[in-house]
mmCIF file of C-alpha atoms in Angstrom:
data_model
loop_
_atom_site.group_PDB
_atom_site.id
_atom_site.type_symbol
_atom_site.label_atom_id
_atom_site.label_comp_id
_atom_site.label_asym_id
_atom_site.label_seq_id
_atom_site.Cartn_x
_atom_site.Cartn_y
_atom_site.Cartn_z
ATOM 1 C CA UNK Q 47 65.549 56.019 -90.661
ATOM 2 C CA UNK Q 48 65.768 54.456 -87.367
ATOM 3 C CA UNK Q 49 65.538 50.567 -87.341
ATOM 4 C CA UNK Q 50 65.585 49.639 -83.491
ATOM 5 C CA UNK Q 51 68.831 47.791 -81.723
ATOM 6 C CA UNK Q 52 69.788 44.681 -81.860
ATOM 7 C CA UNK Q 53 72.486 41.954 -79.363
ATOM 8 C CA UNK Q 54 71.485 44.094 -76.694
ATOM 9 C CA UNK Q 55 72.774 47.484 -77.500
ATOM 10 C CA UNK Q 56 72.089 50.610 -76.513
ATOM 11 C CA UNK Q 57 72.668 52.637 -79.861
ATOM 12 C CA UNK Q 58 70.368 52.506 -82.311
ATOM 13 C CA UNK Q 59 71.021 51.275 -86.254
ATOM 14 C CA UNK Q 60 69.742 52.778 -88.554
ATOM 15 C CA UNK Q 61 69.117 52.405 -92.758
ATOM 16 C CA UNK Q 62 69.465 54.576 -95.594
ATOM 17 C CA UNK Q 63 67.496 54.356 -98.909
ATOM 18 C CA UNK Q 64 69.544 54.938 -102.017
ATOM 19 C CA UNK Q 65 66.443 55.180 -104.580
ATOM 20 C CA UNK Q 66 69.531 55.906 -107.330
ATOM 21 C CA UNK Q 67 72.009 53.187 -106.694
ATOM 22 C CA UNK Q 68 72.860 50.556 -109.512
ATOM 23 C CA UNK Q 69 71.482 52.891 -112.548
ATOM 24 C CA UNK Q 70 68.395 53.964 -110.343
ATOM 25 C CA UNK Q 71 67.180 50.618 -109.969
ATOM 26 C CA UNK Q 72 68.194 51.345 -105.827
ATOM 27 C CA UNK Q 73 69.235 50.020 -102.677
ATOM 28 C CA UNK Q 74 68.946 50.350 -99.020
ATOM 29 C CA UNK Q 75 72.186 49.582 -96.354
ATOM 30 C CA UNK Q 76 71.366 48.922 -93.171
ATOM 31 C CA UNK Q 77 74.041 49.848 -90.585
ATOM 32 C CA UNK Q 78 74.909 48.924 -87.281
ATOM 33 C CA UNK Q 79 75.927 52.048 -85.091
ATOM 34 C CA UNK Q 80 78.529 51.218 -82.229
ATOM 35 C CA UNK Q 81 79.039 54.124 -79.342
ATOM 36 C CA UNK Q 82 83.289 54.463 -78.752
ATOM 37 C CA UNK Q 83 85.632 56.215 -77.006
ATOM 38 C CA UNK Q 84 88.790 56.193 -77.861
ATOM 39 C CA UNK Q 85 91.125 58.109 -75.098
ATOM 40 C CA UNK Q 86 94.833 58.953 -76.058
ATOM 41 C CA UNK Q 87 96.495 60.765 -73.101
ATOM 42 C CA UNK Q 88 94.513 61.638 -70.189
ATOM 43 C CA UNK Q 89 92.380 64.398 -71.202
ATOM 44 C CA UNK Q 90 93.503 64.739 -74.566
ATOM 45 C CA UNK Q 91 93.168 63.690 -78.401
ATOM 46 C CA UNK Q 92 89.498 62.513 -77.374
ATOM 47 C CA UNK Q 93 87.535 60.765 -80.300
ATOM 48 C CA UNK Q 94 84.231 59.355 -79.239
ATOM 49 C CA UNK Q 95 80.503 59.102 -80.529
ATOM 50 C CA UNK Q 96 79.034 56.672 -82.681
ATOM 51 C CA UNK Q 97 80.274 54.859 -85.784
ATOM 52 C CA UNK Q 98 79.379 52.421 -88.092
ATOM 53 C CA UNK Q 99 80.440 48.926 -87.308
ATOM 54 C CA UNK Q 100 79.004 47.085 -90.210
ATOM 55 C CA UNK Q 101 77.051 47.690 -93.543
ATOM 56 C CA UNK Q 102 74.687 45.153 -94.665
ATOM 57 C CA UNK Q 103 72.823 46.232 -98.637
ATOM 58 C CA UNK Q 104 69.647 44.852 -99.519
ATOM 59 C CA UNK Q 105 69.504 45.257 -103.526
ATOM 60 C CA UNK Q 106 68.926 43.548 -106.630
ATOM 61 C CA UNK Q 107 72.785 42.584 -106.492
ATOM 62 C CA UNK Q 108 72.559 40.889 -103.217
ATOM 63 C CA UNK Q 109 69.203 39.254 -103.124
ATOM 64 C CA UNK Q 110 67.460 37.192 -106.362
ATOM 65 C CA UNK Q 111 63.781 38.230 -104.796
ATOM 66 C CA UNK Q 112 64.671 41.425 -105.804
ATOM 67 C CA UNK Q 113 64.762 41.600 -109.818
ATOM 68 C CA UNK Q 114 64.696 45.354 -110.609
ATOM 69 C CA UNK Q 115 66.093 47.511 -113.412
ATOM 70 C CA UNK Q 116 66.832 51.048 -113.944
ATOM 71 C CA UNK Q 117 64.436 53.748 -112.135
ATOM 72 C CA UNK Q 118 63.026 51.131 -109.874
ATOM 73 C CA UNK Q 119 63.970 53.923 -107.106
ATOM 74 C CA UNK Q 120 64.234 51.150 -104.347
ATOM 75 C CA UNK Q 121 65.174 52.703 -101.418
ATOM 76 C CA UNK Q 122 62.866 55.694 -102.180
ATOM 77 C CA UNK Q 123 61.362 55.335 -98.783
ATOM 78 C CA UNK Q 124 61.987 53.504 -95.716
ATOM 79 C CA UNK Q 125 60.142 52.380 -92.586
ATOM 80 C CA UNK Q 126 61.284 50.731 -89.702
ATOM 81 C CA UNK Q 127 58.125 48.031 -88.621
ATOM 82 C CA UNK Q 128 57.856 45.507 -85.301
ATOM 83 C CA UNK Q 129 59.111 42.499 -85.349
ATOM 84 C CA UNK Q 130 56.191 40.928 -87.383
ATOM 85 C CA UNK Q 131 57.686 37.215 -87.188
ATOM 86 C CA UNK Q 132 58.457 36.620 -84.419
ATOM 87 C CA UNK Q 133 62.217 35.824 -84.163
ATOM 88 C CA UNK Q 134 63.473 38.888 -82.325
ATOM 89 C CA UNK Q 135 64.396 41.284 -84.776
ATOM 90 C CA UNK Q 136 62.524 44.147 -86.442
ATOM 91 C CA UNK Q 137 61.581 43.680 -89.538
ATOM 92 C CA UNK Q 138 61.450 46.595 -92.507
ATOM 93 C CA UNK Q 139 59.173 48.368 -95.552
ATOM 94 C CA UNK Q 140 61.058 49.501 -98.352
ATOM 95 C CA UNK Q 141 59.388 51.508 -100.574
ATOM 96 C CA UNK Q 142 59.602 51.070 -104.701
ATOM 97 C CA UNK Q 143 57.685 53.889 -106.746
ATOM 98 C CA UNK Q 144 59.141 52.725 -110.522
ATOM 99 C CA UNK Q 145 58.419 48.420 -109.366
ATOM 100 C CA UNK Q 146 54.493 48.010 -111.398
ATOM 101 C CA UNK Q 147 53.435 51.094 -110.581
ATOM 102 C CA UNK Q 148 54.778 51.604 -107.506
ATOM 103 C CA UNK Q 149 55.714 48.842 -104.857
ATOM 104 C CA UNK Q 150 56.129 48.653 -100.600
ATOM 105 C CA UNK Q 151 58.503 45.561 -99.921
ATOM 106 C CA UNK Q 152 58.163 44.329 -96.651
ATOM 107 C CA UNK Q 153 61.342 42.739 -95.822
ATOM 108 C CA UNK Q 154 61.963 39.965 -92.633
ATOM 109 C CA UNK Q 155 65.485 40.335 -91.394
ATOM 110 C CA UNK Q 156 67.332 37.964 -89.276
ATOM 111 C CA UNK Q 157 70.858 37.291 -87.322
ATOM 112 C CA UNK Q 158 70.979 40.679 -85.778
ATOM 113 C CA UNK Q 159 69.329 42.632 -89.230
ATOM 114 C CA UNK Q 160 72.310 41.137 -91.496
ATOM 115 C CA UNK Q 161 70.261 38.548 -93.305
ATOM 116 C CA UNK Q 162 66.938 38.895 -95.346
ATOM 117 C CA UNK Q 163 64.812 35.991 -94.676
ATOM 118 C CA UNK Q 164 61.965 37.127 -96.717
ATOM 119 C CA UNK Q 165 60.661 39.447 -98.854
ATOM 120 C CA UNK Q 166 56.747 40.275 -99.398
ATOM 121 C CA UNK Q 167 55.810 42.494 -102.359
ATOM 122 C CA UNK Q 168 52.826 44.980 -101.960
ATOM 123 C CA UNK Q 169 51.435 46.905 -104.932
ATOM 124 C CA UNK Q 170 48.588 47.284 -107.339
ATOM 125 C CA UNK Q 171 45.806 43.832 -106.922
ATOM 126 C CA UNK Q 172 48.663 42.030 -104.678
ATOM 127 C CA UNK Q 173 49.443 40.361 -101.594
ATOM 128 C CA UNK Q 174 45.969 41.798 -99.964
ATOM 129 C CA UNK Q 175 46.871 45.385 -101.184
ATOM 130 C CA UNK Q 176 42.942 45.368 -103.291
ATOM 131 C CA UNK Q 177 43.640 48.169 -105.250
ATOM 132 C CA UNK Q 178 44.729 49.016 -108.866
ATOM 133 C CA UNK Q 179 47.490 51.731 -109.501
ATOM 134 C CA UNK Q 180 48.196 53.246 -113.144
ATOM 135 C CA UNK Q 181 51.633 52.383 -114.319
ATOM 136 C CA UNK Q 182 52.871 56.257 -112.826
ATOM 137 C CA UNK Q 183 51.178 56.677 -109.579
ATOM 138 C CA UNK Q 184 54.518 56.399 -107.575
ATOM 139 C CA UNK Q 185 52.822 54.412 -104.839
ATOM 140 C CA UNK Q 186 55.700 53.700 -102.246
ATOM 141 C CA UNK Q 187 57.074 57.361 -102.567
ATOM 142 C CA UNK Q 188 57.004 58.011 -99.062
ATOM 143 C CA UNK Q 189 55.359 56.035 -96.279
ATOM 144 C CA UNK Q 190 55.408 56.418 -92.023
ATOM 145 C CA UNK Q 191 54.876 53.560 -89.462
ATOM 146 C CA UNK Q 192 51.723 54.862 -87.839
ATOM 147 C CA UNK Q 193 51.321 52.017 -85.099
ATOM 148 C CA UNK Q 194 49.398 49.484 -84.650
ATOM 149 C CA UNK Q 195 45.404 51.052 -85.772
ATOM 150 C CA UNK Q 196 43.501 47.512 -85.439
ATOM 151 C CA UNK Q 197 45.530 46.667 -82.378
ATOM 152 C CA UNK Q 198 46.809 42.961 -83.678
ATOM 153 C CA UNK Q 199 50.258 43.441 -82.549
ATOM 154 C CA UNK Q 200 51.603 44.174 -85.987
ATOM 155 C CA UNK Q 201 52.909 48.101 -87.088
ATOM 156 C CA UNK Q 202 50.457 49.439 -90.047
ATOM 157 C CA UNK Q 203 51.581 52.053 -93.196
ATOM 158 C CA UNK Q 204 50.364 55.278 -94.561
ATOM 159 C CA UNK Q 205 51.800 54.820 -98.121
ATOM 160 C CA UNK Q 206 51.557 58.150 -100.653
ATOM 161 C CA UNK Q 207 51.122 57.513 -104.047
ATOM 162 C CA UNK Q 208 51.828 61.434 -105.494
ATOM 163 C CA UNK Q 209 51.011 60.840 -109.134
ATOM 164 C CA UNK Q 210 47.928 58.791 -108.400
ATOM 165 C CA UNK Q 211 44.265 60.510 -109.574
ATOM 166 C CA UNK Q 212 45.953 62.193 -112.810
ATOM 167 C CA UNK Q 213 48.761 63.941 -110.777
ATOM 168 C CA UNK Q 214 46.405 64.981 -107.682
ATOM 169 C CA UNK Q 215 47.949 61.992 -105.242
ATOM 170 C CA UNK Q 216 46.715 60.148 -102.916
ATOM 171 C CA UNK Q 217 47.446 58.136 -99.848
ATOM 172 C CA UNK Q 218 46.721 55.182 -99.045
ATOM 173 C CA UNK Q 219 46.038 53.155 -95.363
ATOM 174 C CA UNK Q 220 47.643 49.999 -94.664
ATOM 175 C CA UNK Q 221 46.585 47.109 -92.355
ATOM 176 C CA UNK Q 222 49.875 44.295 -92.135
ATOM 177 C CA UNK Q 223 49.448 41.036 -91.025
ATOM 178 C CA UNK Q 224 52.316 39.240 -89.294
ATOM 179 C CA UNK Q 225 52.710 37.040 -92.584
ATOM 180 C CA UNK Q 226 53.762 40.802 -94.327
ATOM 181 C CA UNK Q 227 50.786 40.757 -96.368
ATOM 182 C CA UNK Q 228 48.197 43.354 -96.035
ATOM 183 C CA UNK Q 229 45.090 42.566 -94.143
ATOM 184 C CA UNK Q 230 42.953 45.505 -94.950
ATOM 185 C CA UNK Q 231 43.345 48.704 -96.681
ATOM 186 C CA UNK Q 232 41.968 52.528 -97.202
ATOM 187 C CA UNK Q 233 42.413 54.698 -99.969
ATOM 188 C CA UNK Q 234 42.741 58.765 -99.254
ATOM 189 C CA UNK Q 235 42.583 60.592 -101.744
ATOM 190 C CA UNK Q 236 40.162 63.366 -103.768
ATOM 191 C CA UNK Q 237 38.333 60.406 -105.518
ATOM 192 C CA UNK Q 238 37.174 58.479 -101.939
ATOM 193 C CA UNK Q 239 37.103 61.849 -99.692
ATOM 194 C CA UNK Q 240 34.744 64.320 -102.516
ATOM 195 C CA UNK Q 241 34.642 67.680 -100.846
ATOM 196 C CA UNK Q 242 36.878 67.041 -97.986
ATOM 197 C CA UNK Q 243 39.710 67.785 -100.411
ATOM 198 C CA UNK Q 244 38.168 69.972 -103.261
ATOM 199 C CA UNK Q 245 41.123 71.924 -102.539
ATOM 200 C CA UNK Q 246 43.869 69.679 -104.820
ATOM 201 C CA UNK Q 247 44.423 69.610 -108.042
ATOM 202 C CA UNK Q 248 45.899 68.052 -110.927
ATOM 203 C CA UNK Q 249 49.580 68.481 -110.232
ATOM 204 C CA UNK Q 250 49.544 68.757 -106.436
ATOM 205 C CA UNK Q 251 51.199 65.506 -105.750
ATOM 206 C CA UNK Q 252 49.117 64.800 -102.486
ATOM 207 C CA UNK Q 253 51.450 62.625 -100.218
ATOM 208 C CA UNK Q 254 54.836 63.969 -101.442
ATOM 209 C CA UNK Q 255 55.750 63.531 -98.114
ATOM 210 C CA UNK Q 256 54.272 61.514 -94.823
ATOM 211 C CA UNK Q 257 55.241 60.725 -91.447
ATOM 212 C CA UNK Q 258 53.832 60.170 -88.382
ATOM 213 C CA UNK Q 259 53.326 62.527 -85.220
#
């Protein structure tokens, strides 16, 4: 996923989720994307595009927050979010499905995205998020930035939760609040919409997928 640029560049970093990493308890690198050309003799041997100039991981190896253990599938999903405090760099949403029934972390990066500087946990009864999840319902499984709906300056979530509702999924509306926490929320799903989607069914895994458009 796209993350935004940072010193001033003009090509954009990006992350990768690696939900399997570390026994499946998962990871997410963040790297920063340099644009080079590289000339050998005039008009020949020409090498140029972007490359990677620098890796940073965010995982339960590199960060004590972040206590996981095998099929915590961080990483699962990723979102690229606004810069929520302030200090000039955009900050992220990781996605967790296996973390207490499925987890969003929203992480604050610093020094040019190469250092977390904190780490806000959202899943079932926490942090604002005033809903309870079963132990399965995979909340976190895939999520989209979908802009700023209450227009406080901050980037809100639709996060899926596809086992949710006995299999049938659900999604799930998320209002952030500068301080990472979630502000007001919105569940979608067969149990809060009735006939509107009559059509799913145990086993459809509503949500599978999201994004924005």
């Amino acid at each position: 996923a796209p993350m935004g640029y940072y010193d001033n560049r003009t090509t954009q970093d990006i992350m990768v989720g690696v939900a399997g990493e570390d026994g499946g308890s998962g990871a997410v690198y963040l790297a920063r994307m340099k644009y080079r050309w590289h000339w050998k003799t005039y008009l020949q041997d020409v090498d140029y595009g972007v490359h990677p100039e620098g890796y940073t991981e965010i995982s339960s190896r590199t960060n004590k927050q972040l206590d996981f253990t095998k099929f915590s599938q961080f990483g699962k999903s990723v979102v690229a979010l606004c810069d929520l405090d302030g200090n000039g760099e955009n900050d992220i949403a990781v996605g967790a499905p296996g973390v207490d029934g499925g987890s969003v972390f929203i992480i604050f990066l610093g020094r040019q995205g190469t250092l977390v500087t904190g780490i806000v946990q959202i899943a079932s009864s926490m942090n604002g998020f005033n809903h309870t999840l079963n132990e399965t319902a995979g909340f976190g499984f895939s999520m989209a930035n979908v802009g700023d709906i209450n227009q406080d300056g901050t980037s809100d979530l639709v996060v899926s939760a596809p086992y949710d509702d006995g299999g049938v999924g659900a999604l799930y509306v998320l209002l952030i609040a500068k301080s990472g926490r979630v502000l007001g929320s919105r569940k979608l799903g067969q149990t809060s919409l009735g006939d509107k989607l009559n059509f799913l069914h145990s086993g459809s895994r509503f949500g599978w997928a999201v994004s924005n458009i």
